[in-house]
Each structure stands twice: as structure tokens, then as C-alpha cells.
Amino acid sequence: MKRAYGKEYFTAKGKKVAQKIFVNEPCQPSCRNKCNELVAEEERKILFQKFYDMASFQAQNAYICGLCQQSTPITHRIRDGSRGIKNRTVRYHLQLPTKNVKVCKQYFLGTFQISNGRASRALKKVTDGKEPGSDLRGKQVSVNKTDEGRLKILRDHISSFPSYESHYTRSHNPNRKYLPESLNIREMYNLYKNHCYTLNTQPLSESMYRKVFNFEFNLHFHQPHKDTCVKCDTFKMKLAIAEDEEEKRNIERMKEIHLRKADLAREKLDAAKEESKNNSNVYSFTFDLQKALAFPNLTCSIAYYKRNMYVYNLGCHQLADSSAFMYVWNEVEGSRGSQEVASCITEHLSHNVSNDVSHVIMFSDSCGGQNRNIKLALTMMQFIQQENCKIQTVDHKFMVSGHSFLPNDADFGIIEKYSKGKTMYSPRDWYDTITKSKKKKPFVVKIMNREDFNSTQALERSITRRKTNVDKHKVSWFSIQWLRYVRDQPFKIFYKETLNDDIPFDCLDITPAKKGRRMVSLASITTEALYSSPRPVTAAKKKDMMDLLAFIPPIHHSFYTDLTVGNQPEGIDDTPIIDRCSESESDDEKD
């Protein structure tokens, strides 16, 4: 813009270009046109100012061409061969208010303070039938620009790898996706080269592949193994930007309360462990879902482009003797929602709690979709009301989000370390791997079939779901830290928003609101199977499995060929979330 106005500016290389200043320089004394006599200094200055007031490079060049008249020479003088034959004659004019004056080239260029090169280039474009005023700076195609067609092949190749989202990064980086841990950019590039050879096209360089991967895709290879506390991160950020001292003290106070709650949860876990060791009437354990375990995990290159199937594993860790029980199933047998979790918990209690136990204490993370919801609550209430059950009280305590480091994490780490480098062709391979992963006091593995998963719909129909407690205060499931179920109170859920023993329980009454009818005990309600048939997979996943059959031993083929194709249930995505469930508010909690 400064160049068009004739002002001082700096080039891209830092060279200073001086401002255009009008100077009334006369033409050569030998000029036959006598330009100095035809145009007054003031008229010439007005033309100079008018030229730069256009403030447009294109308009200025068009103006120059309009003042010049080009023609073919009538005669050619004899040359000595030192330069070519002149092929055009240019006559220069200045447009005054009352007349059009022919001037010499030097006088013309000096009037507008332009170079001979600029005028010649503009006139040449007119001769070539082009627009005279086009400014082509920055519009030339780079000579080493990468072909877009080859770039598209590269981008399509990166996109062809199945990627998964993470619960832990979904809130602050919702677009981040994760690739399998067995991959890396070098391996992907080698696969890309093979892909290009099959297309008979030259692959781009590895540096270009890395550039596109890093700057155009939000992909990572290693999912986070430990969750950071959102509240702690928020407090840290607020303290960093807070300027008011009173505000800083309030933030520090809230942070201290939050950390005390986390420490209290840890203390309660340790206390429950000691109590269950010293008191045979108390049974305490923790439970958690491991990340989805993929199969078949093959080493052939084609497997990288295919979807996986998954095994789910709910671990129950006894605090008294550190025994661990793994309840495993594959995605055909069931999903990994709250009803599947509840079925595994009741299965665990049915076979591992002695008749002497009257008090059960269980700990879990704060994942609402799996652990802190009405479905699991009703299942536990029905379980302890059964005639042959001796348990009088069940306490379900939740660790603080971001600080829920349960013993199950160490159990899962043993499994993941042992399975590294092993090929899993079918769910059975995962089941055997989990069984063998721990030599001393091995994990007890229970394979869950779809018949083992019970639906809670009948239980939910038999009660009244209320949003307020007996004191007419709103119940926030998201804030609950302690749930208590008592055998003698069959339709009451006791809860606290703290783990402090000195704070009394609130009560949520779910007694059926059916006047004039006899109240039916939860224990007498018959629950139906959650699944009446194998869960279907999508047609795309079934096709991927069929493509991989050539690399899977025939003994495992029947599992894949028997897969049922159908639509995924509403709300279930065919692409799994690779981390354990996020400890955040779920739709159940919002309802």
C-alpha cells in the first residue's frame, strides 16, 4: 500500500525504498519536443500527485498505458548487429486539462518518478493481450511446490488408520484422537511407501509425511495412563492469574478443601483395609473397569487399517488379602455400562462373601455412567434383600475425581505389561493372558456370558424416581461421595456428599407411589436378561474381520464368521473410547 501511495517502505529483504518526491527535472537540451516549454511545472506536479492518489498499482499501470501510443516502425535504420531490430515505436503523452501533449520518454518517466522497467513491463502486457496493471507479486506458483494429488494420497493414508478418542482429553481437547500404541510415524511412513508403490506413484519424503502428520492431524500414539485432576489444574490456573489478595486466599481455601477431601478418601480406603483384616464381619474391596483390550492384534500391515474388537475386564480387588478377581467378557456378550458392572459386582459378592459378613464396603472411582447411578443402587438393594443374604449394610464410597488411584490400577498394569508383544487372535487369548499374567497369587478370572447380565428395567419400574430427598432438597448424584444401602430399609437410599463420619446421611425415598396396592419387595421382582441374543457389530467391522481371517488361525474363524451384523444400539459408537470411563457427569446424573 505504501508503494502504491509513493511513500517510503522496506522490502521483504529489509531494503529501504525512498519516498517518491516530485522534482521538475528538464529533459535533454537536444529534445526535439521542447517538453519544458509545453508543460508548466505546476501542471506537471498536478499530474504527479494525481498518479499517486490512485493508490492502486493496477490503476497506475493502466493509466501509464493509456498515455502511451504503440505502433510498428515504418522504417528500420541500419544496425551494426549489436542489438536486435526494433519492433515497436512508443509515443508518450501527458494529458493536460486543455490538451494532450506529446513528450519525450525521459520527461514522461520523470513526471511520474517511475522506472523505465515498470513502463516497459506494463506496455509489453498490453502488446501480449494481457491486463496491463496486474501486480503478480506473491502470485507465482513455487517451482518446488508439492503436487496436491500426491499430498491427498498422503493425507488419505494417515486418515485410513482407525483412531480413538480419550475420556481424559475430551473436555479440554475434544478433537484429539489416539492411534494404537504399536504404531509410530516411521512405521506409518513405511506402510505409506508400500501403498504408493501399489498405486504406481512416487512417495513423498518422510519429512513431508511428518510435517503433515504433526501440523494437519491431532493424533497421538500413547493415551494418558494417569488422569490429572481438573479441579487442581483449575485452581493452579486461577492462582496464576489472580491479582487480588482476597481472591487468592479464597482460591487457596477451596483448593485446600478439595485436597482434604481427596486425602480423606484415601484415609477411608486404608481404614477399610485394616478393618476388614481385623474384623471377619466386614468385607471391603475396590472395583474398576480396565481400558478396552483389543483383538485381533496382528503384526501384518493390513491390520493397522482395520477396526478392532474388544474384551472388557472389570477388576475387583479385595483389600484384606490383596486378592484380585477379573470378570471378563467380549463386546458380543455385552457392553460396559452400569448394568454389566452391577451384574459383575453381585456375581463377585455372591461367591466371595462368607455368611459371617454383615457389612460390605466397596470403593470405586466417580464415573457416573458405570458406578454412581440408580441402576447399580437398585441392583445392590435387591441383592441384600434376598432371603439367603446375610449382609445388613453396604457402603459404596467414591474416590475424589483426579485422585482415585485404586489398587486395581496396579493389577491392570501387570496385565498390560505381560501382554505386551503377545498376539491375541480371539477373546480366549486375552482370558488366558490375564490368568497367566501374575505368578504369585494369580488373578481369579471369571468369564461372563450374556446370560449373566441382568436388566434393571423391572426394578426401575417398581420404584418412584424422585429428584428430591425426604427433606425436599434436590439430590445431585454428581456430588454424592457415599451411598449406603440397609437391608431393613428396602426403599431408602442413604447418601452423603462427604466421607466425613460426623456428617449425617440424607435419605432418598424411592417407595412406589401406588396407593391402595400392596408394596412389592425388590427381592421378589424377577429381573430379565439384559441381552436375548448376541450383540451385533456394524457391517464395516464385520467386513474388516473377514478381511483379516487369512492371518488368523482357522481354529478361531468360527468366532468371526458367526458375528451378527446389525445397527449399533442407540448411543453406542462403533469406535471405542480407549481409556477407562471419565469421572464426569453422565446423562443419568443430569436426569
Coordinates of C-alpha atoms in Angstrom, one line a residue, residues 123-544:
L123 CA 3.3 -1.8 -22.2
K124 CA 4.6 -5.4 -23.0
K125 CA 1.5 -6.8 -21.3
V126 CA -0.7 -4.7 -23.5
T127 CA 1.2 -6.0 -26.5
D128 CA 0.7 -9.6 -25.3
G129 CA -3.0 -9.0 -24.9
K130 CA -2.9 -9.1 -21.0
E131 CA -4.2 -6.8 -18.3
P132 CA -1.6 -4.0 -18.0
G133 CA -2.0 -3.3 -14.3
S134 CA -1.8 -6.7 -12.7
D135 CA 0.6 -6.9 -9.7
L136 CA 1.9 -10.5 -9.8
R137 CA 4.0 -10.3 -6.6
G138 CA 3.3 -13.3 -4.4
K139 CA 1.1 -14.9 -7.1
Q140 CA 3.6 -17.1 -8.8
V141 CA 3.4 -20.8 -8.2
S142 CA 6.5 -22.0 -6.3
V143 CA 8.8 -24.2 -8.6
N144 CA 9.2 -26.7 -5.8
K145 CA 5.5 -26.8 -4.6
T146 CA 4.4 -30.3 -3.7
D147 CA 1.7 -31.7 -6.0
E148 CA -1.7 -31.6 -4.4
G149 CA -2.6 -35.1 -5.8
R150 CA 0.4 -36.7 -4.0
L151 CA -0.5 -34.8 -0.9
K152 CA -4.0 -36.1 -1.0
I153 CA -2.7 -39.7 -1.1
L154 CA -0.5 -38.9 1.9
R155 CA -3.4 -37.4 3.9
D156 CA -5.8 -40.2 2.9
H157 CA -3.2 -42.7 4.1
I158 CA -2.9 -41.1 7.6
S159 CA -6.7 -40.9 7.8
S160 CA -7.1 -44.6 7.0
F161 CA -5.7 -45.7 10.4
P162 CA -8.5 -46.2 12.9
S163 CA -8.2 -43.6 15.7
Y164 CA -9.9 -43.5 19.1
E165 CA -10.9 -40.7 21.4
S166 CA -9.9 -40.5 25.1
H167 CA -12.2 -39.7 28.0
Y168 CA -9.4 -37.9 29.7
T169 CA -8.7 -35.3 27.0
R170 CA -12.3 -35.0 25.7
S171 CA -13.1 -31.9 27.9
H172 CA -10.0 -29.7 27.1
N173 CA -9.1 -31.2 23.7
P174 CA -12.1 -32.8 22.2
N175 CA -10.6 -33.2 18.7
R176 CA -7.6 -35.2 19.9
K177 CA -7.5 -38.9 18.8
Y178 CA -5.2 -41.8 19.5
L179 CA -3.6 -44.4 17.3
P180 CA -2.6 -47.9 18.5
E181 CA 0.5 -48.0 20.7
S182 CA 2.2 -50.4 18.4
L183 CA 2.4 -47.7 15.7
N184 CA 4.8 -44.9 15.2
I185 CA 5.5 -42.4 12.4
R186 CA 8.4 -44.3 11.0
E187 CA 6.2 -47.5 10.7
M188 CA 3.4 -45.5 9.2
Y189 CA 5.7 -44.0 6.6
N190 CA 7.0 -47.4 5.6
L191 CA 3.4 -48.5 5.1
Y192 CA 2.8 -45.3 3.1
K193 CA 5.7 -46.1 0.8
N194 CA 4.3 -49.6 0.1
H195 CA 0.9 -48.0 -0.5
C196 CA 2.4 -45.6 -3.1
Y197 CA 4.2 -48.4 -4.9
T198 CA 0.9 -50.3 -5.3
L199 CA -0.6 -47.0 -6.8
N200 CA 2.5 -46.6 -9.1
T201 CA 3.2 -43.2 -7.7
Q202 CA 6.3 -41.7 -6.2
P203 CA 6.1 -41.4 -2.4
L204 CA 6.8 -38.1 -0.7
S205 CA 9.7 -37.7 1.7
E206 CA 9.5 -38.8 5.3
S207 CA 10.0 -35.2 6.5
M208 CA 6.9 -34.2 4.5
Y209 CA 5.0 -37.1 6.0
R210 CA 5.9 -36.0 9.5
K211 CA 5.1 -32.4 8.7
V212 CA 1.5 -33.2 7.5
F213 CA 1.0 -35.6 10.4
N214 CA 2.1 -33.1 13.0
F215 CA 0.5 -30.0 11.7
E216 CA -2.7 -31.2 10.0
F217 CA -3.7 -34.0 12.3
N218 CA -4.4 -34.0 16.0
L219 CA -3.2 -37.6 16.5
H220 CA -1.1 -39.2 19.3
F221 CA 0.2 -42.7 19.9
H222 CA 0.2 -43.1 23.7
Q223 CA -3.0 -42.5 25.6
P224 CA -2.6 -40.9 29.1
H225 CA -2.3 -43.6 31.8
K226 CA -3.0 -41.3 34.7
D227 CA -5.7 -38.7 34.9
T228 CA -4.8 -35.3 36.2
C229 CA -7.3 -33.6 38.5
V230 CA -9.4 -31.0 36.6
K231 CA -10.0 -29.1 39.8
C232 CA -6.4 -28.9 40.8
D233 CA -5.5 -27.7 37.3
T234 CA -8.2 -25.1 37.5
F235 CA -7.1 -23.8 40.9
K236 CA -3.5 -23.6 39.6
M237 CA -4.6 -21.5 36.6
K238 CA -6.8 -19.2 38.7
L239 CA -4.0 -18.6 41.2
A240 CA -1.6 -17.7 38.4
I241 CA -3.8 -15.0 37.0
A242 CA -5.4 -13.7 40.2
E243 CA -4.2 -10.3 41.3
D244 CA -6.5 -9.5 44.3
E245 CA -5.1 -11.0 47.5
E246 CA -8.5 -11.8 48.9
E247 CA -9.4 -13.7 45.8
K248 CA -6.1 -15.6 46.1
R249 CA -6.9 -16.6 49.6
N250 CA -10.4 -17.8 48.6
I251 CA -8.9 -20.0 45.9
E252 CA -6.3 -21.4 48.2
R253 CA -9.1 -22.2 50.7
M254 CA -11.1 -24.0 48.1
K255 CA -8.1 -25.9 46.9
E256 CA -7.3 -26.9 50.5
I257 CA -10.8 -28.2 51.0
H258 CA -10.6 -30.2 47.7
L259 CA -7.3 -31.8 48.7
R260 CA -8.6 -32.6 52.2
K261 CA -11.5 -34.5 50.6
A262 CA -9.0 -36.4 48.5
D263 CA -6.9 -37.2 51.5
L264 CA -9.9 -38.3 53.5
A265 CA -11.0 -40.7 50.7
R266 CA -7.5 -42.2 50.8
E267 CA -7.7 -42.5 54.6
K268 CA -11.1 -44.2 54.4
L269 CA -9.7 -46.7 51.9
D270 CA -6.8 -47.5 54.3
A271 CA -9.1 -47.7 57.3
A272 CA -11.5 -50.1 55.5
K273 CA -8.5 -52.3 54.6
E274 CA -7.4 -52.5 58.2
E275 CA -11.0 -53.1 59.4
S276 CA -11.6 -56.0 57.0
K277 CA -8.3 -57.6 58.2
N278 CA -9.2 -57.4 61.8
N279 CA -13.0 -58.0 61.7
S280 CA -14.5 -61.0 60.0
N281 CA -17.9 -59.3 59.8
V282 CA -16.5 -56.7 57.4
Y283 CA -15.6 -57.3 53.7
S284 CA -14.1 -54.4 51.7
F285 CA -13.0 -54.3 48.1
T286 CA -12.4 -51.9 45.2
F287 CA -13.6 -52.3 41.6
D288 CA -12.8 -50.6 38.3
L289 CA -13.0 -51.2 34.6
Q290 CA -9.8 -51.7 32.7
K291 CA -9.3 -50.0 29.3
A292 CA -10.8 -51.9 26.4
L293 CA -8.5 -54.8 25.3
A294 CA -8.3 -55.0 21.5
F295 CA -8.2 -58.1 19.4
P296 CA -7.1 -59.4 17.0
N297 CA -3.8 -57.5 17.4
L298 CA -1.9 -58.8 14.4
T299 CA 1.6 -57.7 13.1
C300 CA 0.7 -57.7 9.4
S301 CA 0.5 -54.2 7.8
I302 CA -3.2 -54.6 6.7
A303 CA -4.3 -55.0 10.3
Y304 CA -3.3 -51.3 11.0
Y305 CA -6.2 -50.2 8.7
K306 CA -8.8 -52.4 10.2
R307 CA -11.2 -51.9 13.2
N308 CA -10.7 -54.0 16.3
M309 CA -13.0 -55.9 18.5
Y310 CA -12.7 -55.6 22.3
V311 CA -12.6 -57.5 25.5
Y312 CA -13.9 -55.8 28.7
N313 CA -12.5 -56.5 32.1
L314 CA -13.9 -55.4 35.5
G315 CA -11.4 -55.9 38.3
C316 CA -12.4 -56.5 41.9
H317 CA -9.5 -56.1 44.4
Q318 CA -10.0 -57.5 48.0
L319 CA -8.4 -55.1 50.4
A320 CA -7.8 -57.6 53.2
D321 CA -5.5 -60.0 51.4
S322 CA -4.9 -58.2 48.0
S323 CA -6.6 -60.9 46.0
A324 CA -7.8 -59.8 42.7
F325 CA -10.8 -61.1 40.6
M326 CA -11.2 -60.3 36.9
Y327 CA -14.7 -60.5 35.3
V328 CA -14.2 -60.6 31.6
W329 CA -16.4 -60.6 28.5
N330 CA -16.2 -59.6 24.9
E331 CA -18.3 -57.0 23.1
V332 CA -20.5 -59.6 21.5
E333 CA -21.6 -60.8 25.0
G334 CA -22.2 -57.3 26.4
S335 CA -21.4 -53.7 26.5
R336 CA -19.7 -52.0 29.5
G337 CA -22.5 -49.9 31.1
S338 CA -23.8 -49.7 34.6
Q339 CA -26.0 -52.9 34.3
E340 CA -23.0 -55.0 33.2
V341 CA -21.0 -53.5 36.1
A342 CA -23.8 -54.2 38.6
S343 CA -24.1 -57.9 37.4
C344 CA -20.3 -58.4 37.9
I345 CA -20.5 -56.9 41.4
T346 CA -23.3 -59.1 42.5
E347 CA -21.5 -62.1 40.9
H348 CA -18.4 -61.2 43.0
L349 CA -20.3 -60.8 46.3
S350 CA -22.3 -64.0 45.8
H351 CA -19.2 -66.2 45.6
N352 CA -16.7 -64.3 47.8
V353 CA -18.5 -63.1 50.8
S354 CA -18.9 -65.5 53.7
N355 CA -22.0 -65.9 55.8
D356 CA -20.2 -64.1 58.7
V357 CA -20.1 -60.8 56.8
S358 CA -22.7 -58.3 57.7
H359 CA -21.1 -55.2 56.4
V360 CA -19.7 -54.7 52.9
I361 CA -17.6 -51.6 52.0
M362 CA -16.7 -51.0 48.3
F363 CA -14.7 -48.3 46.7
S364 CA -14.7 -47.1 43.1
D365 CA -14.0 -44.0 41.0
S366 CA -16.6 -41.4 40.4
C367 CA -17.7 -42.5 36.9
G368 CA -21.4 -41.8 36.9
G369 CA -22.2 -43.8 33.8
Q370 CA -20.9 -47.0 35.4
N371 CA -20.7 -46.7 39.2
R372 CA -22.7 -43.8 40.6
N373 CA -26.3 -44.2 39.3
I374 CA -29.7 -45.6 40.2
K375 CA -29.2 -48.8 38.2
L376 CA -26.3 -50.0 40.4
A377 CA -28.1 -48.8 43.5
L378 CA -31.2 -50.8 42.8
T379 CA -29.1 -53.9 42.0
M380 CA -27.3 -53.7 45.3
M381 CA -30.6 -53.0 47.2
Q382 CA -32.2 -56.1 45.7
F383 CA -29.2 -58.2 46.3
I384 CA -29.0 -57.6 50.1
Q385 CA -32.8 -58.1 50.5
Q386 CA -32.6 -61.7 49.2
E387 CA -33.6 -64.3 51.8
N388 CA -30.3 -66.1 51.8
C389 CA -28.2 -62.9 52.0
K390 CA -26.7 -62.2 55.4
I391 CA -25.4 -58.7 54.5
Q392 CA -27.1 -56.0 56.5
T393 CA -25.3 -52.9 55.2
V394 CA -23.5 -52.0 52.0
D395 CA -21.4 -48.8 51.9
H396 CA -20.3 -47.6 48.5
K397 CA -17.7 -44.8 48.7
F398 CA -16.3 -42.8 45.8
M399 CA -12.8 -41.5 45.5
V400 CA -12.3 -37.9 44.5
S401 CA -12.1 -37.3 40.8
G402 CA -8.5 -37.0 39.7
H403 CA -7.2 -38.6 42.9
S404 CA -8.8 -42.1 42.5
F405 CA -5.7 -44.2 42.5
L406 CA -7.1 -47.6 43.2
P407 CA -5.3 -50.9 43.7
N408 CA -6.9 -52.0 40.5
D409 CA -4.6 -49.8 38.5
A410 CA -1.6 -51.9 39.6
D411 CA -3.5 -55.1 38.7
F412 CA -4.2 -53.7 35.3
G413 CA -0.6 -52.6 34.9
I414 CA 0.6 -56.2 35.5
I415 CA -1.8 -57.4 32.7
E416 CA -0.7 -54.8 30.2
K417 CA 3.0 -55.4 30.9
Y418 CA 2.6 -59.2 30.5
S419 CA 0.5 -58.9 27.3
K420 CA 3.0 -56.6 25.6
G421 CA 4.3 -58.2 22.4
K422 CA 1.8 -61.1 22.5
T423 CA -0.6 -61.7 19.7
M424 CA -4.3 -62.0 20.5
Y425 CA -6.4 -63.8 18.0
S426 CA -9.6 -64.1 20.0
P427 CA -11.2 -63.3 23.4
R428 CA -9.9 -66.6 24.8
D429 CA -6.3 -65.4 24.2
W430 CA -7.0 -62.4 26.4
Y431 CA -8.7 -64.6 29.1
D432 CA -5.6 -66.9 29.2
T433 CA -3.2 -63.9 29.2
I434 CA -5.0 -62.4 32.2
T435 CA -4.9 -65.7 34.0
K436 CA -1.2 -66.2 33.5
S437 CA -0.1 -62.6 33.9
K438 CA 0.5 -62.9 37.7
K439 CA 2.6 -65.8 39.0
K440 CA 2.3 -65.2 42.7
K441 CA -1.3 -65.2 43.9
P442 CA -2.7 -65.2 40.3
F443 CA -5.8 -63.4 39.3
V444 CA -9.1 -65.3 39.5
V445 CA -10.7 -65.0 36.1
K446 CA -14.5 -65.3 35.7
I447 CA -15.8 -65.3 32.1
M448 CA -19.1 -63.5 31.9
N449 CA -21.7 -64.7 29.3
R450 CA -24.6 -62.6 28.1
E451 CA -26.9 -64.7 30.3
D452 CA -25.0 -63.4 33.3
F453 CA -26.0 -59.8 32.7
N454 CA -29.3 -58.7 34.2
S455 CA -31.5 -55.8 33.2
T456 CA -32.7 -53.3 35.8
Q457 CA -35.8 -52.2 33.9
A458 CA -38.2 -54.2 36.1
L459 CA -36.6 -52.8 39.2
E460 CA -36.8 -49.2 37.9
R461 CA -40.5 -49.7 37.1
S462 CA -41.2 -50.9 40.6
I463 CA -39.9 -47.7 42.3
T464 CA -40.5 -44.0 42.1
R465 CA -37.5 -42.0 40.9
R466 CA -37.6 -38.8 42.9
K467 CA -35.3 -35.8 42.4
T468 CA -35.6 -34.5 46.0
N469 CA -34.9 -36.2 49.3
V470 CA -37.2 -36.6 52.3
D471 CA -36.2 -33.1 53.4
K472 CA -37.3 -31.7 50.0
H473 CA -33.7 -30.9 49.0
K474 CA -32.6 -31.6 45.4
V475 CA -30.5 -34.8 45.0
S476 CA -27.3 -34.3 43.0
W477 CA -25.9 -37.7 42.1
F478 CA -22.8 -35.9 40.7
S479 CA -21.9 -34.6 44.2
I480 CA -22.5 -37.9 46.1
Q481 CA -19.5 -39.4 47.8
W482 CA -21.0 -42.1 49.9
L483 CA -24.0 -44.3 49.3
R484 CA -25.4 -46.6 51.9
Y485 CA -27.9 -49.4 51.4
V486 CA -29.6 -51.0 54.5
R487 CA -31.4 -54.3 54.5
D488 CA -34.1 -53.1 56.9
Q489 CA -34.8 -50.0 54.8
P490 CA -35.7 -51.6 51.5
F491 CA -36.8 -48.5 49.6
K492 CA -34.4 -45.9 51.0
I493 CA -31.1 -44.8 49.7
F494 CA -28.9 -43.0 52.2
Y495 CA -26.2 -40.7 50.9
K496 CA -23.7 -38.1 51.8
E497 CA -21.7 -35.6 49.7
T498 CA -18.7 -36.2 52.0
L499 CA -16.9 -39.1 53.6
N500 CA -16.9 -37.4 57.0
D501 CA -18.4 -39.8 59.6
D502 CA -19.7 -36.8 61.7
I503 CA -22.0 -35.6 58.9
P504 CA -25.4 -37.3 59.0
F505 CA -26.8 -39.1 56.0
D506 CA -29.5 -37.7 53.8
C507 CA -32.3 -40.0 52.6
L508 CA -33.8 -40.6 49.2
D509 CA -37.1 -42.4 49.4
I510 CA -37.9 -44.4 46.3
T511 CA -41.0 -46.1 47.7
P512 CA -43.5 -46.8 44.9
A513 CA -46.2 -44.2 44.7
K514 CA -49.1 -46.6 44.2
K515 CA -51.8 -46.0 46.7
G516 CA -54.1 -48.8 47.6
R517 CA -51.8 -51.5 46.4
R518 CA -49.6 -53.9 48.4
M519 CA -45.9 -52.9 48.3
V520 CA -43.8 -55.4 46.5
S521 CA -40.3 -56.2 47.8
L522 CA -37.4 -55.6 45.4
A523 CA -36.2 -59.1 46.2
S524 CA -39.4 -60.6 44.8
I525 CA -39.0 -58.9 41.4
T526 CA -37.8 -61.1 38.7
T527 CA -35.2 -59.5 36.5
E528 CA -34.8 -60.3 32.9
A529 CA -31.6 -61.0 30.9
L530 CA -30.1 -57.8 29.6
Y531 CA -29.4 -59.5 26.2
S532 CA -31.6 -62.0 24.5
S533 CA -29.1 -62.6 21.6
P534 CA -25.5 -61.8 20.8
R535 CA -24.8 -58.1 20.3
P536 CA -24.5 -57.2 16.7
V537 CA -21.5 -55.5 15.1
T538 CA -21.6 -53.0 12.3
A539 CA -21.3 -54.2 8.7
A540 CA -18.0 -52.3 8.4
K541 CA -16.5 -54.1 11.4
K542 CA -17.7 -57.5 10.2
K543 CA -16.1 -56.8 6.8
D544 CA -12.8 -55.9 8.5

